[in-house]
CSV table of C-alpha atoms and ligand atoms in Angstrom, one decimal:
chain,number,residue,atom,x,y,z
A,1,MET,CA,17.1,-64.9,18.8
A,2,GLU,CA,19.5,-62.5,16.8
A,3,PHE,CA,16.7,-62.0,14.4
A,4,VAL,CA,14.2,-61.2,17.1
A,5,LEU,CA,16.7,-58.8,19.1
A,6,ILE,CA,17.9,-56.8,15.9
A,7,ALA,CA,14.1,-56.3,15.0
A,8,LEU,CA,13.1,-55.0,18.2
A,9,ALA,CA,16.4,-52.8,18.4
A,10,ILE,CA,14.9,-51.6,14.8
A,11,LEU,CA,11.5,-50.8,16.1
A,12,VAL,CA,13.1,-49.0,19.6
A,13,VAL,CA,14.5,-46.6,17.3
A,14,ALA,CA,11.8,-45.9,15.0
A,15,LEU,CA,9.4,-45.2,18.2
A,16,VAL,CA,12.3,-42.2,19.7
A,17,THR,CA,12.0,-41.0,16.4
A,18,GLY,CA,8.4,-40.7,15.2
A,19,VAL,CA,8.2,-38.7,19.3
A,20,SER,CA,11.3,-36.2,18.6
A,21,LEU,CA,9.7,-35.8,15.1
A,22,LEU,CA,6.6,-35.0,16.6
A,23,VAL,CA,7.9,-33.2,20.0
A,24,GLY,CA,10.2,-31.2,17.3
A,25,ARG,CA,6.6,-30.0,15.5
A,26,GLY,CA,5.1,-29.5,19.0
A,27,ARG,CA,7.5,-26.8,19.9
A,28,ARG,CA,7.7,-25.7,16.6
A,29,THR,CA,3.0,-25.1,17.2
A,30,LEU,CA,3.4,-24.7,21.1
A,31,ARG,CA,5.9,-21.0,19.8
A,32,LEU,CA,4.2,-19.9,17.5
A,33,ASP,CA,1.0,-20.4,18.9
A,34,ASP,CA,2.7,-18.5,22.6
A,35,ASP,CA,3.8,-16.0,20.6
A,36,ALA,CA,0.2,-15.5,19.1
A,37,ALA,CA,-2.0,-16.3,22.3
A,38,ALA,CA,0.1,-13.6,24.4
A,39,GLY,CA,-0.9,-11.1,22.2
A,40,THR,CA,-2.8,-11.3,19.1
A,41,THR,CA,-5.5,-9.2,20.2
A,42,LEU,CA,-9.1,-8.9,17.5
A,43,THR,CA,-10.1,-5.4,18.5
A,44,ARG,CA,-13.7,-5.4,17.5
A,45,PRO,CA,-15.8,-1.9,16.4
A,46,PRO,CA,-19.6,-2.6,18.1
A,47,ILE,CA,-21.4,-2.8,15.1
A,48,ALA,CA,-21.4,-3.6,11.2
A,49,PRO,CA,-20.9,-0.3,8.5
A,50,ASP,CA,-23.0,-1.9,5.8
A,51,PRO,CA,-25.0,-6.1,6.4
A,52,THR,CA,-25.5,-6.3,3.1
A,53,SER,CA,-21.5,-6.5,2.2
A,54,GLY,CA,-20.3,-9.6,2.9
A,55,ALA,CA,-19.0,-10.4,6.7
A,56,THR,CA,-18.8,-7.2,8.3
A,57,ALA,CA,-16.7,-6.3,11.7
A,58,ALA,CA,-18.7,-7.2,13.8
A,59,ASP,CA,-19.3,-10.9,12.9
A,60,LEU,CA,-15.9,-11.3,12.7
A,61,TYR,CA,-15.9,-11.2,16.6
A,62,THR,CA,-14.6,-14.1,17.5
A,63,GLY,CA,-14.2,-13.0,21.8
A,64,PRO,CA,-11.2,-13.9,23.2
A,65,PRO,CA,-7.7,-14.1,21.6
A,66,ALA,CA,-7.7,-17.6,19.2
A,67,PRO,CA,-4.7,-19.1,19.3
A,68,ALA,CA,-1.9,-18.3,15.9
A,69,ALA,CA,-2.2,-21.8,13.9
A,70,PRO,CA,1.2,-22.1,12.9
A,71,ALA,CA,3.0,-21.5,10.0
A,72,GLU,CA,3.0,-25.4,9.3
A,73,ALA,CA,0.1,-26.4,10.3
A,74,GLU,CA,-3.9,-27.1,9.2
A,75,PRO,CA,-6.0,-23.5,10.2
A,76,VAL,CA,-8.0,-23.5,13.4
A,77,PRO,CA,-11.7,-21.8,12.2
A,78,VAL,CA,-12.0,-18.9,14.0
A,79,GLU,CA,-15.7,-18.8,15.4
A,80,LEU,CA,-17.7,-16.4,14.6
A,81,PRO,CA,-20.4,-16.1,17.0
A,82,PRO,CA,-23.8,-13.7,15.7
A,83,ALA,CA,-22.8,-9.3,16.0
A,84,GLU,CA,-24.5,-7.9,18.8
A,85,PRO,CA,-24.6,-4.5,18.0
A,86,GLU,CA,-24.4,-1.5,20.7
A,87,PRO,CA,-26.9,0.7,19.8
A,88,GLY,CA,-25.5,4.6,20.0
A,89,LEU,CA,-22.8,3.9,17.7
A,90,LEU,CA,-22.5,5.0,14.1
A,91,PHE,CA,-19.4,4.2,12.1
A,92,GLU,CA,-18.2,6.9,8.8
A,93,THR,CA,-19.7,6.1,6.2
A,94,PRO,CA,-16.8,7.3,3.0
A,95,LEU,CA,-17.7,8.5,-0.2
A,96,PRO,CA,-16.4,5.9,-3.2
A,97,SER,CA,-13.4,6.7,-4.5
A,98,ALA,CA,-13.9,7.1,-8.0
A,99,GLY,CA,-13.4,11.0,-8.8
A,100,ARG,CA,-11.1,11.5,-5.5
A,101,LEU,CA,-7.6,13.5,-7.9
A,102,VAL,CA,-10.6,16.2,-9.9
A,103,ARG,CA,-12.3,16.7,-6.4
A,104,LEU,CA,-8.6,17.0,-4.7
A,105,ARG,CA,-6.9,19.5,-7.7
A,106,SER,CA,-6.2,21.6,-5.8
A,107,ARG,CA,-3.7,20.0,-3.4
A,108,LEU,CA,-2.0,20.1,-5.9
A,109,ALA,CA,-0.7,24.2,-6.0
A,110,ARG,CA,2.1,23.9,-5.6
A,111,SER,CA,2.3,22.0,-8.3
A,112,GLN,CA,0.6,23.6,-10.3
A,113,SER,CA,2.5,27.2,-9.5
A,114,SER,CA,5.9,25.9,-9.9
A,115,LEU,CA,5.5,23.8,-12.8
A,116,GLY,CA,2.3,24.2,-13.9
A,117,ARG,CA,1.9,27.8,-14.1
A,118,GLY,CA,6.6,28.2,-14.9
A,119,LEU,CA,6.2,25.8,-17.9
A,120,LEU,CA,2.9,27.9,-19.4
A,121,THR,CA,4.1,31.0,-18.9
A,122,VAL,CA,7.7,30.4,-20.8
A,123,LEU,CA,5.9,28.3,-23.2
A,124,ALA,CA,3.9,31.2,-23.8
A,125,ARG,CA,6.1,33.6,-24.9
A,126,GLU,CA,6.3,35.1,-28.5
A,127,LYS,CA,9.6,33.8,-29.7
A,128,LEU,CA,10.8,31.0,-28.2
A,129,THR,CA,14.9,31.6,-28.3
A,130,GLU,CA,17.4,28.4,-26.6
A,131,ASP,CA,16.8,30.3,-22.7
A,132,ASP,CA,14.0,29.5,-22.7
A,133,TRP,CA,14.0,26.1,-23.4
A,134,GLU,CA,16.9,26.3,-21.1
A,135,GLU,CA,14.0,27.3,-19.1
A,136,VAL,CA,11.3,24.4,-19.8
A,137,GLU,CA,14.3,22.0,-19.0
A,138,GLU,CA,14.9,22.9,-15.6
A,139,THR,CA,11.3,23.4,-14.7
A,140,LEU,CA,11.5,20.3,-15.7
A,141,LEU,CA,14.2,19.0,-13.7
A,142,ALA,CA,13.4,21.1,-10.1
A,143,ALA,CA,9.6,19.4,-10.7
A,144,ASP,CA,11.3,15.7,-10.4
A,145,ILE,CA,10.5,15.0,-13.7
A,146,GLY,CA,13.9,12.8,-14.7
A,147,VAL,CA,15.9,13.0,-17.0
A,148,GLY,CA,14.6,11.2,-20.0
A,149,ALA,CA,11.5,12.1,-19.4
A,150,THR,CA,13.5,16.3,-19.2
A,151,THR,CA,14.1,15.1,-23.0
A,152,GLN,CA,11.2,13.3,-24.4
A,153,ILE,CA,9.2,15.9,-23.4
A,154,VAL,CA,11.6,19.4,-24.8
A,155,GLN,CA,11.8,17.8,-28.0
A,156,ARG,CA,8.3,17.1,-28.7
A,157,LEU,CA,7.1,20.9,-27.2
A,158,ARG,CA,10.4,21.6,-29.9
A,159,THR,CA,8.9,19.4,-32.6
A,160,GLN,CA,5.4,22.3,-32.1
A,161,SER,CA,7.5,24.8,-32.0
A,162,LEU,CA,4.9,26.4,-34.8
A,163,VAL,CA,2.1,25.3,-33.1
A,164,LEU,CA,2.8,27.4,-30.2
A,165,ALA,CA,3.9,30.0,-31.3
A,166,THR,CA,1.0,31.0,-32.5
A,167,ALA,CA,-1.7,29.2,-29.5
A,168,SER,CA,-4.5,30.7,-27.8
A,169,GLY,CA,-3.9,30.6,-23.6
A,170,THR,CA,-6.3,27.5,-24.0
A,171,GLN,CA,-4.6,25.3,-26.6
A,172,LEU,CA,-1.3,26.1,-25.4
A,173,ARG,CA,-2.5,24.4,-21.8
A,174,ASP,CA,-3.8,21.1,-23.5
A,175,LEU,CA,-0.7,20.6,-25.4
A,176,VAL,CA,1.0,20.9,-22.5
A,177,VAL,CA,-1.5,18.7,-20.4
A,178,ARG,CA,-1.4,16.2,-22.9
A,179,GLU,CA,2.3,15.9,-22.9
A,180,LEU,CA,2.4,15.3,-19.7
A,181,THR,CA,0.2,12.8,-19.9
A,182,ALA,CA,2.4,11.3,-22.3
A,183,VAL,CA,5.5,10.9,-19.2
A,184,LEU,CA,2.6,10.2,-16.6
A,185,GLY,CA,1.9,6.2,-18.6
A,186,PRO,CA,-1.6,6.5,-19.3
A,187,ASP,CA,-0.8,3.2,-20.4
A,188,LEU,CA,0.2,1.6,-17.3
A,189,ASP,CA,-2.9,-0.8,-15.7
A,190,ARG,CA,-3.3,0.8,-11.8
A,191,THR,CA,-6.4,-1.2,-11.2
A,192,LEU,CA,-6.1,-2.1,-6.8
A,193,HIS,CA,-6.7,-6.1,-7.0
A,194,THR,CA,-8.7,-6.0,-4.0
A,195,ASP,CA,-11.7,-7.9,-4.7
A,196,ARG,CA,-12.3,-11.6,-3.8
A,197,HIS,CA,-11.0,-14.5,-5.9
A,198,ASP,CA,-11.3,-18.4,-5.4
A,199,GLY,CA,-13.1,-18.0,-2.2
A,200,ARG,CA,-11.0,-15.8,-0.9
A,201,PRO,CA,-10.3,-12.6,0.1
A,202,ALA,CA,-7.4,-10.0,-1.9
A,203,VAL,CA,-4.1,-9.9,0.2
A,204,VAL,CA,-2.7,-6.7,0.1
A,205,LEU,CA,0.7,-6.1,1.9
A,206,VAL,CA,1.8,-2.5,2.3
A,207,VAL,CA,5.6,-1.3,2.3
A,208,GLY,CA,7.7,0.8,2.8
A,209,VAL,CA,10.0,3.2,5.3
A,210,ASN,CA,8.5,4.6,8.8
A,211,GLY,CA,7.0,8.0,8.4
A,212,ALA,CA,6.2,7.9,4.5
A,213,GLY,CA,2.6,7.1,5.9
A,214,LYS,CA,1.9,3.1,6.2
A,215,THR,CA,-0.4,3.2,9.0
A,216,THR,CA,-2.2,6.2,8.0
A,217,THR,CA,-2.4,4.6,3.6
A,218,VAL,CA,-3.3,1.7,5.0
A,219,GLY,CA,-6.2,3.5,7.0
A,220,LYS,CA,-7.2,5.4,4.4
A,221,ILE,CA,-7.7,2.7,1.4
A,222,ALA,CA,-9.7,0.9,4.4
A,223,ARG,CA,-11.9,4.0,4.5
A,224,VAL,CA,-11.8,3.9,0.4
A,225,LEU,CA,-13.1,0.5,0.1
A,226,VAL,CA,-16.0,0.4,3.1
A,227,GLY,CA,-16.9,3.5,0.6
A,228,ASP,CA,-16.9,1.3,-1.9
A,229,GLY,CA,-18.9,-1.2,-0.7
A,230,LYS,CA,-16.9,-3.5,0.1
A,231,SER,CA,-15.5,-5.6,2.9
A,232,VAL,CA,-12.3,-5.6,5.1
A,233,VAL,CA,-10.3,-7.0,7.6
A,234,LEU,CA,-6.8,-4.3,9.2
A,235,GLY,CA,-3.4,-6.1,10.3
A,236,ALA,CA,-1.4,-4.8,12.1
A,237,ALA,CA,2.1,-6.0,11.2
A,238,ASP,CA,4.2,-2.7,12.7
A,239,THR,CA,4.2,-4.5,16.0
A,240,PHE,CA,7.6,-2.8,16.5
A,241,ARG,CA,5.2,0.7,17.7
A,242,ALA,CA,2.2,-0.3,19.7
A,243,ALA,CA,1.3,3.2,18.5
A,244,ALA,CA,1.0,2.0,14.7
A,245,ALA,CA,-1.2,-1.5,16.3
A,246,ASP,CA,-3.4,1.8,17.8
A,247,GLN,CA,-3.2,4.2,15.5
A,248,LEU,CA,-4.7,1.3,12.7
A,249,GLU,CA,-6.7,0.6,14.9
A,250,THR,CA,-8.7,3.9,15.1
A,251,TRP,CA,-8.4,4.4,11.7
A,252,GLY,CA,-10.9,0.4,11.7
A,253,GLU,CA,-12.8,1.6,14.5
A,254,ARG,CA,-14.2,4.7,12.3
A,255,VAL,CA,-15.3,2.5,9.8
A,256,GLY,CA,-16.1,-0.5,11.8
A,257,VAL,CA,-13.5,-2.4,10.4
A,258,LEU,CA,-12.0,-5.1,12.1
A,259,THR,CA,-7.9,-4.9,13.6
A,260,VAL,CA,-6.1,-8.0,13.7
A,261,ARG,CA,-2.7,-7.0,16.8
A,262,GLY,CA,-0.1,-8.6,18.0
A,263,ARG,CA,1.4,-7.5,21.6
A,264,GLU,CA,4.0,-4.8,21.0
A,265,GLY,CA,7.8,-7.0,19.7
A,266,GLY,CA,5.7,-9.9,18.7
A,267,ASP,CA,6.7,-11.3,15.5
A,268,PRO,CA,5.4,-9.6,13.0
A,269,ALA,CA,4.8,-12.6,11.2
A,270,SER,CA,2.6,-14.2,13.1
A,271,VAL,CA,-0.1,-11.5,13.0
A,272,ALA,CA,-0.1,-10.8,9.5
A,273,PHE,CA,-0.9,-14.8,9.2
A,274,GLU,CA,-3.7,-14.7,11.5
A,275,ALA,CA,-4.9,-11.4,10.1
A,276,VAL,CA,-5.6,-13.3,6.2
A,277,ARG,CA,-7.4,-16.3,8.0
A,278,THR,CA,-9.4,-14.4,10.2
A,279,GLY,CA,-10.2,-12.4,6.8
A,280,ILE,CA,-10.5,-16.1,4.9
A,281,GLU,CA,-12.9,-17.3,7.9
A,282,GLY,CA,-15.4,-14.3,7.7
A,283,GLU,CA,-15.0,-14.6,3.9
A,284,VAL,CA,-15.0,-10.4,3.4
A,285,ASP,CA,-13.9,-9.1,0.5
A,286,ALA,CA,-9.6,-7.6,2.0
A,287,VAL,CA,-7.7,-8.3,4.0
A,288,LEU,CA,-5.0,-5.1,4.3
A,289,VAL,CA,-1.5,-6.1,6.0
A,290,ASP,CA,0.6,-2.8,7.5
A,291,THR,CA,4.1,-3.8,8.4
A,292,ALA,CA,6.9,-1.9,10.4
A,293,GLY,CA,9.3,0.2,8.1
A,294,ARG,CA,12.2,0.6,10.5
A,295,LEU,CA,14.6,-2.4,12.2
A,296,HIS,CA,17.4,-1.8,13.6
A,297,THR,CA,19.3,-2.8,10.3
A,298,LYS,CA,17.8,-2.5,7.0
A,299,SER,CA,19.1,-6.3,6.4
A,300,GLY,CA,17.4,-7.3,9.5
A,301,LEU,CA,14.1,-4.9,7.5
A,302,MET,CA,14.5,-6.8,4.9
A,303,ASP,CA,14.0,-10.2,5.1
A,304,GLU,CA,11.6,-10.0,8.2
A,305,LEU,CA,9.4,-8.2,5.5
A,306,GLY,CA,10.4,-11.6,2.9
A,307,LYS,CA,9.6,-13.6,6.7
A,308,VAL,CA,6.0,-11.9,6.6
A,309,LYS,CA,5.3,-12.3,2.3
A,310,ARG,CA,6.0,-15.7,2.6
A,311,VAL,CA,4.2,-16.7,5.6
A,312,VAL,CA,0.7,-14.9,4.5
A,313,GLU,CA,2.0,-17.2,0.9
A,314,LYS,CA,0.8,-20.3,2.4
A,315,HIS,CA,-2.9,-19.1,2.7
A,316,GLY,CA,-1.7,-18.6,-1.2
A,317,PRO,CA,-0.7,-16.1,-3.6
A,318,VAL,CA,-0.2,-11.6,-1.6
A,319,ASP,CA,-2.0,-10.1,-4.7
A,320,GLU,CA,-0.9,-6.3,-4.1
A,321,VAL,CA,2.5,-5.4,-2.8
A,322,LEU,CA,1.7,-1.3,-2.4
A,323,LEU,CA,5.0,0.7,-1.1
A,324,VAL,CA,4.3,3.7,-0.3
A,325,LEU,CA,6.6,6.1,-0.7
A,326,ASP,CA,6.9,10.3,0.7
A,327,ALA,CA,6.9,12.3,-2.3
A,328,THR,CA,8.6,14.9,-0.8
A,329,THR,CA,11.9,12.8,-0.7
A,330,GLY,CA,12.0,13.2,-3.8
A,331,GLN,CA,15.2,10.8,-5.4
A,332,ASN,CA,15.5,10.0,-1.5
A,333,GLY,CA,12.3,8.2,-2.2
A,334,VAL,CA,13.8,6.8,-5.3
A,335,VAL,CA,17.0,4.8,-4.1
A,336,GLN,CA,14.9,3.6,-0.5
A,337,ALA,CA,12.1,2.6,-3.5
A,338,ARG,CA,14.7,0.3,-5.1
A,339,VAL,CA,15.5,-1.7,-1.3
A,340,PHE,CA,11.9,-2.6,-0.7
A,341,THR,CA,11.9,-4.2,-4.7
A,342,GLU,CA,15.0,-6.2,-4.0
A,343,ALA,CA,13.2,-7.5,-1.1
A,344,VAL,CA,9.9,-8.1,-2.4
A,345,ALA,CA,7.9,-8.1,-5.2
A,346,VAL,CA,6.6,-4.6,-5.3
A,347,THR,CA,3.1,-4.5,-8.0
A,348,GLY,CA,1.3,-0.9,-7.0
A,349,VAL,CA,3.7,2.4,-5.8
A,350,VAL,CA,1.1,4.9,-3.4
A,351,LEU,CA,2.5,8.2,-3.6
A,352,THR,CA,2.4,9.8,0.3
A,353,LYS,CA,2.6,14.0,0.6
A,354,LEU,CA,2.3,15.4,-2.3
A,355,ASP,CA,-0.3,18.3,-1.5
A,356,GLY,CA,3.0,19.1,0.6
A,357,THR,CA,5.4,19.1,-1.8
A,358,ALA,CA,6.0,21.3,-5.8
A,359,LYS,CA,7.5,18.5,-7.4
A,360,GLY,CA,5.0,16.8,-8.8
A,361,GLY,CA,7.4,14.9,-11.5
A,362,ILE,CA,8.0,12.4,-9.3
A,363,VAL,CA,5.9,11.0,-9.7
A,364,VAL,CA,6.7,10.5,-13.5
A,365,SER,CA,10.4,9.6,-12.5
A,366,VAL,CA,9.2,6.6,-9.5
A,367,GLN,CA,7.5,5.1,-12.1
A,368,ARG,CA,10.4,5.3,-14.4
A,369,GLU,CA,12.8,4.4,-13.1
A,370,LEU,CA,11.8,0.9,-11.0
A,371,GLY,CA,9.0,0.7,-13.3
A,372,ILE,CA,6.9,-0.3,-11.1
A,373,PRO,CA,2.8,2.0,-11.6
A,374,VAL,CA,2.7,4.6,-8.7
A,375,LYS,CA,-1.8,3.4,-8.3
A,376,LEU,CA,-3.1,5.6,-5.5
A,377,ILE,CA,-1.9,9.4,-4.2
A,378,GLY,CA,-2.2,11.0,-1.6
A,379,LEU,CA,-3.2,14.5,-1.1
A,380,GLY,CA,-3.2,15.3,2.8
A,381,GLU,CA,-3.6,14.7,6.1
A,382,GLY,CA,-7.6,14.3,5.9
A,383,PRO,CA,-9.0,11.1,6.5
A,384,ASP,CA,-10.3,11.2,2.7
A,385,ASP,CA,-7.7,13.2,0.9
A,386,LEU,CA,-6.0,9.8,-0.7
A,387,ALA,CA,-7.0,9.5,-4.8
A,388,PRO,CA,-7.0,7.1,-6.7
A,389,PHE,CA,-4.2,7.9,-9.9
A,390,GLU,CA,-5.6,9.1,-13.1
A,391,PRO,CA,-2.6,10.7,-14.7
A,392,GLU,CA,-4.7,12.4,-17.3
A,393,ALA,CA,-6.7,14.1,-14.9
A,394,PHE,CA,-3.2,14.8,-11.9
A,395,ALA,CA,-1.8,16.3,-15.6
A,396,GLU,CA,-5.2,19.0,-15.5
A,397,ALA,CA,-4.2,19.0,-11.9
A,398,ILE,CA,-0.8,20.4,-12.2
A,399,VAL,CA,-1.4,22.8,-15.1
A,400,GLY,CA,-4.4,24.5,-13.6
A,401,GLY,CA,-6.6,26.8,-15.7
B,501,LIG,N1,0.4,16.2,4.0
B,501,LIG,C1,0.2,14.9,4.6
B,501,LIG,N2,0.9,14.1,5.6
B,501,LIG,C2,0.5,12.6,5.7
B,501,LIG,C3,-0.4,12.3,3.6
B,501,LIG,N3,-0.2,10.5,4.4
B,501,LIG,C4,0.2,10.8,5.8
B,501,LIG,N4,1.1,11.9,6.3
B,501,LIG,C5,1.2,12.6,7.7
B,501,LIG,O1,2.9,11.3,7.9
B,501,LIG,C6,2.4,11.3,9.1
B,501,LIG,C7,2.6,9.7,8.6
B,501,LIG,O2,2.7,9.0,9.1
B,501,LIG,P1,2.2,7.2,8.9
B,501,LIG,O3,0.7,6.5,8.9
B,501,LIG,O4,1.7,7.0,10.3
B,501,LIG,O5,4.1,6.8,9.0
B,501,LIG,P2,3.5,5.2,8.6
B,501,LIG,O6,4.6,4.8,7.5
B,501,LIG,O7,2.6,4.1,9.1
B,501,LIG,O8,5.0,5.1,9.8
B,501,LIG,P3,5.6,5.2,11.3
B,501,LIG,O9,4.7,4.1,11.8
B,501,LIG,O10,6.1,5.3,12.0
B,501,LIG,O11,5.9,3.9,10.5
B,501,LIG,C8,1.3,11.6,9.7
B,501,LIG,O12,1.1,12.3,9.7
B,501,LIG,C9,0.8,11.3,8.6
B,501,LIG,O13,-0.4,11.6,9.2
B,501,LIG,C10,-0.3,12.7,2.9
B,501,LIG,O14,-1.0,12.5,2.0
B,501,LIG,N5,0.1,14.2,3.0
């Protein structure tokens, strides 16, 4: 009898524990479901841009908002009803990105006149004095190239004094281009990982402080990818500013790309998770996630970013974490950047607003100080003013001629 009572007691304890575990799990699920279901909307542009390039935005329309899968649970499949194109609406078809830097070279006019022309003017003098070399050094430093690279360039030019003395205008120009290219890291791998792989889309997180040009950059990258014939889903994980999601949605709509967004103040990680899930279900090439750049505290922002990345990684590894930096903030930008690199493993830098600064040398110091390649540069506010960074073409553009 005593034995039976003990067995019964054990059974009761086991049952109570099991149920509370289930409820606990249910609550977590409910909380996440609630959060996303309350606000996540899948914004579908009306027509697919290119029905031949994998899944299109219209293919991905899910009708009413799909419940978000909690980070720990199995994803709920997204239903993909047939696309219903609305006649009369056209999407823009951006040009492919190849050769953009050459096309946009005139945007670097400010750097060209201060750095490029500054260097050529001094180096063209008949006999270079110590004062002249100092001027070369000052010109390089004023362009934010940084002390290390400046020293390297000046030393190398000095060893070629004899060549300089007899060089023609063109030879001088070529020499300066060569030396600048050398400090721009011509051998760094700048591949943007935006191709589908292992049966899933590439996932790109875009981070940076507010105002650096994050949202604009996500929109521009989406255009580059669409222009290159790829299918894309956008995730508006900057839930702190409703306007940021609206802005992103507009970028997406223009090229027929779907935007997954959440309600203002919602959980950014949940929106990012949903965006990636939608991209996986829709078999797109790439999912681009815009993140917030503003929070009450710096550590809060970094914790949030870390969380977004961890939650997204439940689907698989993140392929790119792009840090967007405003080139006009100079060395401050580098300091900011370091904080981000400590929070998330940044794989590439996007340097924006290079059209608005004479300090094009910032590319060099950013790369040297962070040890991360600049992969893209922003050269204007126009929708296609974003170019893949190519060291030689950049040096050519800065030197001019
Ligand atoms: N001239 C120039 N302006 C740019 C460039 N990239 C972005 N901008 C402008 O910079 C401003 C800020 O861009 P956003 O994309 O809103 O910046 P954000 O980092 O997303 O800012 P939050 O949404 O506030 O976090 C906008 O006016 C953009 O047009 C660029 O390469 N050149």
